[in-house]
Short mmCIF file of N, CA, C and O in Angstrom, two decimals:
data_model
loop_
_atom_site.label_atom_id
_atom_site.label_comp_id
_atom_site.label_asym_id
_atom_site.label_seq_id
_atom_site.Cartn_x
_atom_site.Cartn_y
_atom_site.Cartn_z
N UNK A 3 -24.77 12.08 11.76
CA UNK A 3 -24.90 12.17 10.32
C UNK A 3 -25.47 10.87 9.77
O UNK A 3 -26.10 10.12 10.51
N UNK A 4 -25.24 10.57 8.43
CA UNK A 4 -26.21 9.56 7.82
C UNK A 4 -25.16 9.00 6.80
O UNK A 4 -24.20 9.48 6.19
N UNK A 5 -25.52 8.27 6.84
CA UNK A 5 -24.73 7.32 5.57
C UNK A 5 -25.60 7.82 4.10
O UNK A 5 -25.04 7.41 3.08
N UNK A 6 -26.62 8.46 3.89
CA UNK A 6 -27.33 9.16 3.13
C UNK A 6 -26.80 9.90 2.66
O UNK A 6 -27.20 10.11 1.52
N UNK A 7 -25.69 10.72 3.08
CA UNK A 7 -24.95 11.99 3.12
C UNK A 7 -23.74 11.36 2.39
O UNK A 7 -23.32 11.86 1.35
N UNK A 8 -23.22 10.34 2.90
CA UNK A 8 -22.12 9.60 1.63
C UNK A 8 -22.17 9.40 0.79
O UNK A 8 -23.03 8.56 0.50
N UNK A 9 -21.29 10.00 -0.38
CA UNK A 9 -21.30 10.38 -1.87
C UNK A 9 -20.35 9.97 -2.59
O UNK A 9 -19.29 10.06 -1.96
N UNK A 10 -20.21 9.58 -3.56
CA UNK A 10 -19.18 10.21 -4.68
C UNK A 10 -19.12 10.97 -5.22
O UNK A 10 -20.11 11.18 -5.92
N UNK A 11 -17.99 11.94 -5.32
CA UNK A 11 -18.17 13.11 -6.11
C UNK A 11 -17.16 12.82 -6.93
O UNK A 11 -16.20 12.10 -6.68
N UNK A 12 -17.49 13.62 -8.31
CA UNK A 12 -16.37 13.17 -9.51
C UNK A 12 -15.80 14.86 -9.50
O UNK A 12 -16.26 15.99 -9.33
N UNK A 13 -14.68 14.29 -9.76
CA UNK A 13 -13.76 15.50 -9.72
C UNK A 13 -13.15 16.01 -11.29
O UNK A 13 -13.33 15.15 -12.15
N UNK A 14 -12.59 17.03 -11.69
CA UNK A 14 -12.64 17.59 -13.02
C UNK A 14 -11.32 16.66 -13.62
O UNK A 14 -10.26 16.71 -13.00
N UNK A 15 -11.42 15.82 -14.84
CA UNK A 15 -10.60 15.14 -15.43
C UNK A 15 -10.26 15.33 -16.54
O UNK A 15 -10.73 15.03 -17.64
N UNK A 16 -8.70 16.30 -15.91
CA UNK A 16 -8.45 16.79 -17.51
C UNK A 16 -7.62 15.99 -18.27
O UNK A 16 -6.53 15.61 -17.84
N UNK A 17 -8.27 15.56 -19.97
CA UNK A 17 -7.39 14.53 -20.74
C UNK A 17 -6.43 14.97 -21.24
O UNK A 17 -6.62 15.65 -22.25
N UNK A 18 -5.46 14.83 -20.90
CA UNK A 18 -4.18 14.90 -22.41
C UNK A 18 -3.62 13.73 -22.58
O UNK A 18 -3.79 12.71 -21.92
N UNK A 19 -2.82 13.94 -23.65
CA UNK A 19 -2.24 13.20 -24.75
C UNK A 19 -1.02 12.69 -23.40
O UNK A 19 -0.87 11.49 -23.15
N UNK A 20 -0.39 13.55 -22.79
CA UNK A 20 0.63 13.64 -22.08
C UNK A 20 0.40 13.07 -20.66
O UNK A 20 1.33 12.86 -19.89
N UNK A 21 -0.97 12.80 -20.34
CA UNK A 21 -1.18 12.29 -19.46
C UNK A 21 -2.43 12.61 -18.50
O UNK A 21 -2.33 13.82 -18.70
N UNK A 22 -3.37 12.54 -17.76
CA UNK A 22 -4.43 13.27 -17.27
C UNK A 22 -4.17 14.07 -16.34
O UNK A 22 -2.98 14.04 -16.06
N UNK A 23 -4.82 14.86 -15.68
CA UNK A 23 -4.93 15.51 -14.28
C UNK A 23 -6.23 15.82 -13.75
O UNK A 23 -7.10 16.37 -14.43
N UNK A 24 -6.34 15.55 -12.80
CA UNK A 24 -7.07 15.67 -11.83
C UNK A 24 -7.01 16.34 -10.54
O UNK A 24 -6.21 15.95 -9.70
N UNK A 25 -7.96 17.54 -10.24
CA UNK A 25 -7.96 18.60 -9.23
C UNK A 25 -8.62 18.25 -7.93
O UNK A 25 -9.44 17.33 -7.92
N UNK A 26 -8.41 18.77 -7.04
CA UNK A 26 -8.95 18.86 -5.82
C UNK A 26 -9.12 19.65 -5.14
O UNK A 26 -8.32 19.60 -4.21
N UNK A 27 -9.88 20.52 -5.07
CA UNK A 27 -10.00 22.01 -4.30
C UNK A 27 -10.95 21.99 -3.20
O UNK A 27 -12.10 21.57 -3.29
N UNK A 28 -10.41 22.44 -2.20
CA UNK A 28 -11.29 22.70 -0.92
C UNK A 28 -12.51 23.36 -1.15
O UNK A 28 -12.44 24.14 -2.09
N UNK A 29 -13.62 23.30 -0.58
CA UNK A 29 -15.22 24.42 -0.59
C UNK A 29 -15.39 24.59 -2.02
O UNK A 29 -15.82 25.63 -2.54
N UNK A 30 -14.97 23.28 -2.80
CA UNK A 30 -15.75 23.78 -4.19
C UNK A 30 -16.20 22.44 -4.56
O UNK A 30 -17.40 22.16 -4.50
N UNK A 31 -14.91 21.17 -5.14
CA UNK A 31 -15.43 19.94 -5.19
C UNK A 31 -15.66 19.24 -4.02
O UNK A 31 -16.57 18.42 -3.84
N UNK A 32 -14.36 19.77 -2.82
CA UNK A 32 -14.20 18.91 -1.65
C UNK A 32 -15.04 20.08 -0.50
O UNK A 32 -14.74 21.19 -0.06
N UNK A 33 -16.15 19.22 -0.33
CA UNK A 33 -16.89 20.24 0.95
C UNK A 33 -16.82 20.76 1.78
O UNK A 33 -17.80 21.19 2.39
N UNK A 34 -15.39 20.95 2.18
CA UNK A 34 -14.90 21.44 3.55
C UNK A 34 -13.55 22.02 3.28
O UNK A 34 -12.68 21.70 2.47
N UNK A 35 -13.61 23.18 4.40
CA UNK A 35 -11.57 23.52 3.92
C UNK A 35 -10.81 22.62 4.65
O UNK A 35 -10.90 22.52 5.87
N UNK A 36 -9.73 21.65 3.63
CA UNK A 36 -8.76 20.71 3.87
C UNK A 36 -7.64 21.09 4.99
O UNK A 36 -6.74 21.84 4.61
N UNK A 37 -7.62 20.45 6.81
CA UNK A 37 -7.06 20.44 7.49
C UNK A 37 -5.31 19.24 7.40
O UNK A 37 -4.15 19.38 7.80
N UNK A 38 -5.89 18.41 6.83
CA UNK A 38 -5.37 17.32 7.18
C UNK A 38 -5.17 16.27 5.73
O UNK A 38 -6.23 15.90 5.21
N UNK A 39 -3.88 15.81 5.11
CA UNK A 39 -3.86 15.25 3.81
C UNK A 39 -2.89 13.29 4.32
O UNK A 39 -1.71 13.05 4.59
N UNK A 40 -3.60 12.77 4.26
CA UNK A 40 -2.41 11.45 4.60
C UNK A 40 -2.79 10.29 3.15
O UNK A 40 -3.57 10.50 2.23
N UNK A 41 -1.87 9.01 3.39
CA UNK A 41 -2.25 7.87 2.19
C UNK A 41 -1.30 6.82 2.69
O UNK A 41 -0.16 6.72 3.13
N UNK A 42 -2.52 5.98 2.33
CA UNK A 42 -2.29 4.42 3.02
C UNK A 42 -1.64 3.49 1.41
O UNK A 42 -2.23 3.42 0.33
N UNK A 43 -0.71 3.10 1.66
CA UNK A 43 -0.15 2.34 0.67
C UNK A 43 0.58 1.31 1.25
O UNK A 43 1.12 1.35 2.36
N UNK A 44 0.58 0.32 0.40
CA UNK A 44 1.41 -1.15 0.60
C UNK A 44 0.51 -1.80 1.26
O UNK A 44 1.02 -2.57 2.07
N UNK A 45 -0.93 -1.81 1.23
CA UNK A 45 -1.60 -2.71 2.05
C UNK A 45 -1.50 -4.04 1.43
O UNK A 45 -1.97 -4.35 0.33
N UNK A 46 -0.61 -5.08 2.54
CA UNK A 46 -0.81 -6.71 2.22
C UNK A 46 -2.19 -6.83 1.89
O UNK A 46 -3.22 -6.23 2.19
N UNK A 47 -1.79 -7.98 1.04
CA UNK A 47 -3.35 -8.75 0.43
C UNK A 47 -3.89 -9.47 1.84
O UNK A 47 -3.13 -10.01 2.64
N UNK A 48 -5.50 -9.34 2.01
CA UNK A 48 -5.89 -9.49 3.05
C UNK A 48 -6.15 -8.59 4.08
O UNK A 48 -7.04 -8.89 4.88
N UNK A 49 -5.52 -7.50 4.23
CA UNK A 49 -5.46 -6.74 5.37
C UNK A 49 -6.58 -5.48 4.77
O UNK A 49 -6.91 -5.20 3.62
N UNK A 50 -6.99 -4.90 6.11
CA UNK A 50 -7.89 -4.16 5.95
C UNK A 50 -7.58 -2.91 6.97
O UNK A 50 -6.92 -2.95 8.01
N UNK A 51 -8.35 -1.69 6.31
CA UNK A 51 -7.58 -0.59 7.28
C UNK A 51 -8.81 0.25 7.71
O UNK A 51 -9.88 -0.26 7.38
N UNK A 52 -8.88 1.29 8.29
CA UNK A 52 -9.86 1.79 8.55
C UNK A 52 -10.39 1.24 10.24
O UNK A 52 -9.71 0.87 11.20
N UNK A 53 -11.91 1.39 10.08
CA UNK A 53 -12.13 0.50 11.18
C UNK A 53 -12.23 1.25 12.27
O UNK A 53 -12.00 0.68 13.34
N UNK A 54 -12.53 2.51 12.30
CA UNK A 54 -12.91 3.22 13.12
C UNK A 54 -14.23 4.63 12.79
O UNK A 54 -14.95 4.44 11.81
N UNK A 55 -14.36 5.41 13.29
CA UNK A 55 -15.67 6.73 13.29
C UNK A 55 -15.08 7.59 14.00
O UNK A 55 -14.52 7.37 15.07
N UNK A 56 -15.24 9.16 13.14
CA UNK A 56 -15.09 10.45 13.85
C UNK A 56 -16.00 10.89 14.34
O UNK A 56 -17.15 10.63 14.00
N UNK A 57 -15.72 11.50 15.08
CA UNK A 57 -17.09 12.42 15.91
C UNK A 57 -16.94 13.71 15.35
O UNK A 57 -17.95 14.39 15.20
N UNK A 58 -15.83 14.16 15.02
CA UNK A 58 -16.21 15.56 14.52
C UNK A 58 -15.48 15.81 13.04
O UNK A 58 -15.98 16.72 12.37
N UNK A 59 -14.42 15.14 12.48
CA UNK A 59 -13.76 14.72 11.25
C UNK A 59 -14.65 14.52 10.07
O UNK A 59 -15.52 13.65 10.07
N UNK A 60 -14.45 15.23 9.18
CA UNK A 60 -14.85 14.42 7.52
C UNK A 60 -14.06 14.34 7.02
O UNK A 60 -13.09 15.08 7.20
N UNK A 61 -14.12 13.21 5.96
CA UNK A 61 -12.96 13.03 5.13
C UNK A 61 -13.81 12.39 3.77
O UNK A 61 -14.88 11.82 3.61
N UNK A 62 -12.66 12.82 2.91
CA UNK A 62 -12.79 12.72 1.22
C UNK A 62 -11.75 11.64 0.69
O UNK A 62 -10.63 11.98 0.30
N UNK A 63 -12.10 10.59 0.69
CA UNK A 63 -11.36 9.33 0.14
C UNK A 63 -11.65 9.19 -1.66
O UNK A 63 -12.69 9.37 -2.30
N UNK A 64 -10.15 8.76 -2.15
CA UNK A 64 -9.66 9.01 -3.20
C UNK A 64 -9.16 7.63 -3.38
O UNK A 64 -8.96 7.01 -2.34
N UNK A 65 -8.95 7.11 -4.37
CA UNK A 65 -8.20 5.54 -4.78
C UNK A 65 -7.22 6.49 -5.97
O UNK A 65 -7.62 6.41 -7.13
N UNK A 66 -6.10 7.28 -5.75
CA UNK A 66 -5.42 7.53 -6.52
C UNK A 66 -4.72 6.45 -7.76
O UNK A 66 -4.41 6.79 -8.90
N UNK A 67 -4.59 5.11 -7.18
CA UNK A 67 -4.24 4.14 -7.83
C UNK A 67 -4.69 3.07 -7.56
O UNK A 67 -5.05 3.03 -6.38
N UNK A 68 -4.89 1.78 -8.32
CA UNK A 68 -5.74 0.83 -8.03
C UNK A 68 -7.11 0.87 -7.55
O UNK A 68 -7.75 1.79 -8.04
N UNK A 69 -7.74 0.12 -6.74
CA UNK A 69 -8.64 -0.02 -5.78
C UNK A 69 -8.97 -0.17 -4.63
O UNK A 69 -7.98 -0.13 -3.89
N UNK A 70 -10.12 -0.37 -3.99
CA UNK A 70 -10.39 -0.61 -2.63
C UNK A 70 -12.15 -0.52 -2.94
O UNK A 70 -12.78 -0.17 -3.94
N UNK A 71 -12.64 -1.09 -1.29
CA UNK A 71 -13.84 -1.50 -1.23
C UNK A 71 -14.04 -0.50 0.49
O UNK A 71 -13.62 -0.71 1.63
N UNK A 72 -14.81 0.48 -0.08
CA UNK A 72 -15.29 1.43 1.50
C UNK A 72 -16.37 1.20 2.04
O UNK A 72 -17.37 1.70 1.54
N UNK A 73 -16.48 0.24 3.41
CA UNK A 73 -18.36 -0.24 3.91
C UNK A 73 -18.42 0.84 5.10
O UNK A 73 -17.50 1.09 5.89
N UNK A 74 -19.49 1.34 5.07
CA UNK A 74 -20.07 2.74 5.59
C UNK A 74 -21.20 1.89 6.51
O UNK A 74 -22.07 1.14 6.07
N UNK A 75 -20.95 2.18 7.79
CA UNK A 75 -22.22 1.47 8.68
C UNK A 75 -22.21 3.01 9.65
O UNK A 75 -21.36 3.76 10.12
N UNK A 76 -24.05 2.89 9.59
CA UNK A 76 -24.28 3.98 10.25
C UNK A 76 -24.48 3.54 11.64
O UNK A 76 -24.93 4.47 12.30
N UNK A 77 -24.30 2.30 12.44
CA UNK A 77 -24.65 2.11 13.88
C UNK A 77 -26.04 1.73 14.06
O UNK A 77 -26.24 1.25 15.18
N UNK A 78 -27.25 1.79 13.16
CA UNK A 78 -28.33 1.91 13.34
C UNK A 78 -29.42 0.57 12.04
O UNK A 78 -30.60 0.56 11.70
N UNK A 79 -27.87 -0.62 11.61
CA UNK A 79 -28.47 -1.63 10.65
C UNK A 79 -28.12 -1.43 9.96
O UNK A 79 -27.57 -2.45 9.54
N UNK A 80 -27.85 -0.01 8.82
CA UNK A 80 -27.84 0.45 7.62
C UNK A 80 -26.14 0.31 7.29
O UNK A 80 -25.32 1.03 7.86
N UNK A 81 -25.79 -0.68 6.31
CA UNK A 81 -24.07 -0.29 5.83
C UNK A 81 -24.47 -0.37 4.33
O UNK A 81 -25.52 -0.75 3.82
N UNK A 82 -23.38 0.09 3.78
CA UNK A 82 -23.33 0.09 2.45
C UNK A 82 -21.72 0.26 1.76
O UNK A 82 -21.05 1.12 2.33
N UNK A 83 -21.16 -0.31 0.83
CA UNK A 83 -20.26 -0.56 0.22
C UNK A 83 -19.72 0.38 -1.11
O UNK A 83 -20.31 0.27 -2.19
N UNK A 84 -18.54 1.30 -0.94
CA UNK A 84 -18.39 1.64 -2.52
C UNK A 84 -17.18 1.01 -2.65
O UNK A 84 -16.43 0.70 -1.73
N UNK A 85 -16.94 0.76 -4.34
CA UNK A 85 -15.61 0.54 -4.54
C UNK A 85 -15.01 1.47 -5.56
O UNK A 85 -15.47 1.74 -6.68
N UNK A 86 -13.85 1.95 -4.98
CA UNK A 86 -13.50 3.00 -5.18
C UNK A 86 -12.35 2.69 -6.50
O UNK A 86 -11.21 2.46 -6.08
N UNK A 87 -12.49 2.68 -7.85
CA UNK A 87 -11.37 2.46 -8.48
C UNK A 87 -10.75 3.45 -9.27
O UNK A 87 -9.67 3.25 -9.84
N UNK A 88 -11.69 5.05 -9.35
CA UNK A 88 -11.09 6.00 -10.31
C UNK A 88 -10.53 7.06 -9.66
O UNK A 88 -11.18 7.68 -8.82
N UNK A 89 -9.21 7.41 -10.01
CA UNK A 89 -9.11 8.85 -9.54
C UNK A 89 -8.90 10.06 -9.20
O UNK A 89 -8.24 10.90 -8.58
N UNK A 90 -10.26 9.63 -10.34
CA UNK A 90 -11.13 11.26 -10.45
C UNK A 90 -12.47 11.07 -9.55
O UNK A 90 -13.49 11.75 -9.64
N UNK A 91 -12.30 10.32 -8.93
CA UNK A 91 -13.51 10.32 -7.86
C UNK A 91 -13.44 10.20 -6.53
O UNK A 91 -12.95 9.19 -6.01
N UNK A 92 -13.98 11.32 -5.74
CA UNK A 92 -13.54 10.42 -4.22
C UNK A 92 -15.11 10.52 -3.49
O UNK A 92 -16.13 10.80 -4.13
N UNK A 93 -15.08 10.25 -2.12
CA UNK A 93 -15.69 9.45 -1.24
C UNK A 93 -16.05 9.92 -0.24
O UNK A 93 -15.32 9.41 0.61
N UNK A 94 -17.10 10.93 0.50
CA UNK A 94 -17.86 12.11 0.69
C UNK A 94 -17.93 11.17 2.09
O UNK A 94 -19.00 10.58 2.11
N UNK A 95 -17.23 10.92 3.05
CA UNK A 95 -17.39 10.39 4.50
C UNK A 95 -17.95 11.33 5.49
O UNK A 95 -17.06 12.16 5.67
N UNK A 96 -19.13 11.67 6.34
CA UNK A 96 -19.39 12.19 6.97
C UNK A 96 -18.96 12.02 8.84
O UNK A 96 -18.49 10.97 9.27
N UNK A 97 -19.11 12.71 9.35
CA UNK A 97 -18.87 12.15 10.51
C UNK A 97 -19.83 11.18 11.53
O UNK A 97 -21.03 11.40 11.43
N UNK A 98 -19.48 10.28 12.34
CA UNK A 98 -20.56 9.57 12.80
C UNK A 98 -20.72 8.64 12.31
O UNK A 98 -21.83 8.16 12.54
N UNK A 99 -19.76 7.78 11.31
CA UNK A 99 -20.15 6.87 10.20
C UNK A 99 -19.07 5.95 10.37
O UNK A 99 -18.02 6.56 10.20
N UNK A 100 -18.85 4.61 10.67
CA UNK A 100 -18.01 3.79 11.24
C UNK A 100 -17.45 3.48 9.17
O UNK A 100 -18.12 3.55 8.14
N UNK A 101 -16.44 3.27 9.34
CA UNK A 101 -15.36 3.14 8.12
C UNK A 101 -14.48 1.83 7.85
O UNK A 101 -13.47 1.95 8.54
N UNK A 102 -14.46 1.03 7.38
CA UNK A 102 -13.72 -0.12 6.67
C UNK A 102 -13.03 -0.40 5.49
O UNK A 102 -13.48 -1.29 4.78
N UNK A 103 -12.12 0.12 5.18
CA UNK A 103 -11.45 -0.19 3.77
C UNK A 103 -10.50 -1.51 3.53
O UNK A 103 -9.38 -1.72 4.01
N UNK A 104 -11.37 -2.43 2.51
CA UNK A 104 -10.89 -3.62 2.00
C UNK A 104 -10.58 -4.13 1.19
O UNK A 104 -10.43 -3.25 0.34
N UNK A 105 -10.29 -5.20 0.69
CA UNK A 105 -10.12 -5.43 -0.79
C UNK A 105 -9.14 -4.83 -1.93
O UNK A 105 -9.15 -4.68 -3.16
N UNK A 106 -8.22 -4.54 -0.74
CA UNK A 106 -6.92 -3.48 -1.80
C UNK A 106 -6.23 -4.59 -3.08
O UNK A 106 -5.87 -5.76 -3.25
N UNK A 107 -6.37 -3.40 -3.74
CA UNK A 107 -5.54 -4.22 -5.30
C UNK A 107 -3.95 -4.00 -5.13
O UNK A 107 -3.47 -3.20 -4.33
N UNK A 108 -3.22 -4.81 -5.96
CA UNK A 108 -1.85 -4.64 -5.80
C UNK A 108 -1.41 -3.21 -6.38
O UNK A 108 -1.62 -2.92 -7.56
N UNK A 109 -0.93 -2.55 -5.71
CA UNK A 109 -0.26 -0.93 -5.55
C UNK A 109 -1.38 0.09 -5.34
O UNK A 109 -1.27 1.26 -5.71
N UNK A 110 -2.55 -0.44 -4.70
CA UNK A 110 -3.21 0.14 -4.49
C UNK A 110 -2.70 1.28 -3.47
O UNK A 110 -2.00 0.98 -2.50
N UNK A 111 -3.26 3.07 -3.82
CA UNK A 111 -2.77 4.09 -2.96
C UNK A 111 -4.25 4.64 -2.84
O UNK A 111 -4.93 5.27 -3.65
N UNK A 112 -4.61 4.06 -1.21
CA UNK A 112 -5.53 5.55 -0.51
C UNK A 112 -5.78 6.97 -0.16
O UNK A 112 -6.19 6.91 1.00
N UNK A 113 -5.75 8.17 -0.53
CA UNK A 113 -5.44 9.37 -0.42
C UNK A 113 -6.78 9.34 0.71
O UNK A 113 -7.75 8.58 0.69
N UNK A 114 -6.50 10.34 1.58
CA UNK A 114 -7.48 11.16 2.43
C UNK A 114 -7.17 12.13 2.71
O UNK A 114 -6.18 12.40 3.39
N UNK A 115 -8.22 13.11 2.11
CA UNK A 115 -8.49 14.66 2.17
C UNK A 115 -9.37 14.85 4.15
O UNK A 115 -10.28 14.11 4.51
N UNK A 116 -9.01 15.52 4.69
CA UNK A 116 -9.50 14.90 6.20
C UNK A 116 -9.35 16.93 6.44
O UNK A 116 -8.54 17.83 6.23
N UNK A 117 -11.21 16.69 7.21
CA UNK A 117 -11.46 18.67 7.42
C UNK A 117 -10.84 18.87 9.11
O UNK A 117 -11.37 19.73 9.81
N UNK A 118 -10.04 18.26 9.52
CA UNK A 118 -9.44 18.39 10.88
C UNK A 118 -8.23 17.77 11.32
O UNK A 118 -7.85 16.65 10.98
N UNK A 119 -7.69 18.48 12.01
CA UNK A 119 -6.33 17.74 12.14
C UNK A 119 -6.31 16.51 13.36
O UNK A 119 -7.24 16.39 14.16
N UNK A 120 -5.17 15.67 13.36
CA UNK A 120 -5.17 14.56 13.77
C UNK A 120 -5.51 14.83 15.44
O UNK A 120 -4.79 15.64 16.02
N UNK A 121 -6.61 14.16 16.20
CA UNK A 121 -7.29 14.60 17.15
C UNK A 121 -7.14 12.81 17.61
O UNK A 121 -7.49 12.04 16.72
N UNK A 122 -6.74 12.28 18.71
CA UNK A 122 -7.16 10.90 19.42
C UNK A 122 -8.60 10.98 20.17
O UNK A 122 -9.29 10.01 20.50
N UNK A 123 -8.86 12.21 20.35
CA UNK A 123 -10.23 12.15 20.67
C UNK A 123 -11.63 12.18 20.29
O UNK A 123 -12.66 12.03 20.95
N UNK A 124 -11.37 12.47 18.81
CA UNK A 124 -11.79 12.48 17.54
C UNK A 124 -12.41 10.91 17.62
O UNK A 124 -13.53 10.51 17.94
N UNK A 125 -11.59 10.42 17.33
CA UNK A 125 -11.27 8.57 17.12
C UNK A 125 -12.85 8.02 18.11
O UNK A 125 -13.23 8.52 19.17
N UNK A 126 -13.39 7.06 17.48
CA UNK A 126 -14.08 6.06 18.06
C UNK A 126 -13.41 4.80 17.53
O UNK A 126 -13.17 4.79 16.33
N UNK A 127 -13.00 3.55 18.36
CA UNK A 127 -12.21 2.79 17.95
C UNK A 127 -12.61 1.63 18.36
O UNK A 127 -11.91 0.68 17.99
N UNK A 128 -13.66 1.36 19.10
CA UNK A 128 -13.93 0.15 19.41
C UNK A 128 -15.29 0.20 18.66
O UNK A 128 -15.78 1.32 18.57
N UNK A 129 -16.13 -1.05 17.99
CA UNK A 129 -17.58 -0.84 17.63
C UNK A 129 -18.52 -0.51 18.81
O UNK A 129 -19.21 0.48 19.05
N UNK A 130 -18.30 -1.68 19.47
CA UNK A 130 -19.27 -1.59 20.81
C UNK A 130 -19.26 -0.10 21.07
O UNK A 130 -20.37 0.39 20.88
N UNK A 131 -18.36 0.72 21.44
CA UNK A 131 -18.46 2.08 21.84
C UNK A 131 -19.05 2.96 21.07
O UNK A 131 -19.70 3.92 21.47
N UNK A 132 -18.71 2.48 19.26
CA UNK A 132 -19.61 3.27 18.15
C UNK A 132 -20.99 3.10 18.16
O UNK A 132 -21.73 4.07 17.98
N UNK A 133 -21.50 1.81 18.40
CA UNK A 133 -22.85 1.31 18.43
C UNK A 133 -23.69 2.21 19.60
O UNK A 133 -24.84 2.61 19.44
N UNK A 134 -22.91 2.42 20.75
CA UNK A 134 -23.48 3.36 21.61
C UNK A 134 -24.12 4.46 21.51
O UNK A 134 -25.29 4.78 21.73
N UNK A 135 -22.55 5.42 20.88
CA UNK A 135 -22.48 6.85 19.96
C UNK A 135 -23.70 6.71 18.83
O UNK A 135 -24.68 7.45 18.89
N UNK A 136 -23.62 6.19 18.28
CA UNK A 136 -24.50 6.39 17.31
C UNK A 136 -25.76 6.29 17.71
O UNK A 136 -26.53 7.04 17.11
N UNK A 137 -26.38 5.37 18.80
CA UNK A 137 -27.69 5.60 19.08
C UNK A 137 -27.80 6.78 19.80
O UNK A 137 -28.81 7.46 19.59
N UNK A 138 -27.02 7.15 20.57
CA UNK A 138 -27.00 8.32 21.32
C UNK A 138 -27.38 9.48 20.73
O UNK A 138 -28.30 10.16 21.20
N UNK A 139 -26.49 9.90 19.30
CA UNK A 139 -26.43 10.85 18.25
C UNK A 139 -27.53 10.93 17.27
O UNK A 139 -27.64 11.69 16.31
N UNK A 140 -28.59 9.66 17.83
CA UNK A 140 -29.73 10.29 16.65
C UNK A 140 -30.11 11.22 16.86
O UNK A 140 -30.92 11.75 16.09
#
């Protein structure tokens, strides 16, 4: 896949007086039917999470609260950075696309919408081994 293919998509933000809401629906905003739902919270200042590539996984990253900073390297030179602070927006990860999330704000909460369930074989976890995969996979 391509880091081309990584998006933001804004999701429907409904205002009230009482408070907002915000939806998430499988095969309509979120491109895939939702296997898999997890969220990274309490990240110490400094620490960074992520840091790995699926081979067959997508996932839809969300900053339910606070922030974060997502660098997208395709293996092939090309990275690129979003920072994720609304949310009503999440984060269109394709597979094949090495992942870094940094820069967490205090109470910052990561949501991931993920189209497969938890697979170790899934996982690319070393770069060197991604750098491989990915030339391999053009």
């Amino acid at each position: 896949m391509s880091i081309d293919e990584a998006r933001i998509i804004e999701l429907p933000k409904l205002v009230d007086p009482r408070g907002n809401l915000t939806v998430a629906e499988e095969l309509k905003n979120v491109p895939f039917k939702v296997a898999r739902v997890y969220w990274t919270y309490d990240v110490p200042a400094g620490e960074s999470r992520g840091g790995h590539a699926h081979k067959q996984c997508r996932e839809f990253i969300i900053a339910v609260s606070g922030s974060f900073d997502v660098t997208l390297d395709n293996g092939r030179g090309r990275k690129e950075t979003f920072h994720l602070n609304h949310p009503y927006q999440g984060l269109l990860v394709e597979t094949g696309i090495w992942r870094t999330l940094e820069d967490f704000s205090s109470g910052a909460v990561c949501l991931v919408l993920a189209s497969d369930l938890f697979d170790e074989d899934d996982y690319i976890y070393e770069y060197d081994d991604f750098l491989k995969y990915a030339v391999c996979s053009r």
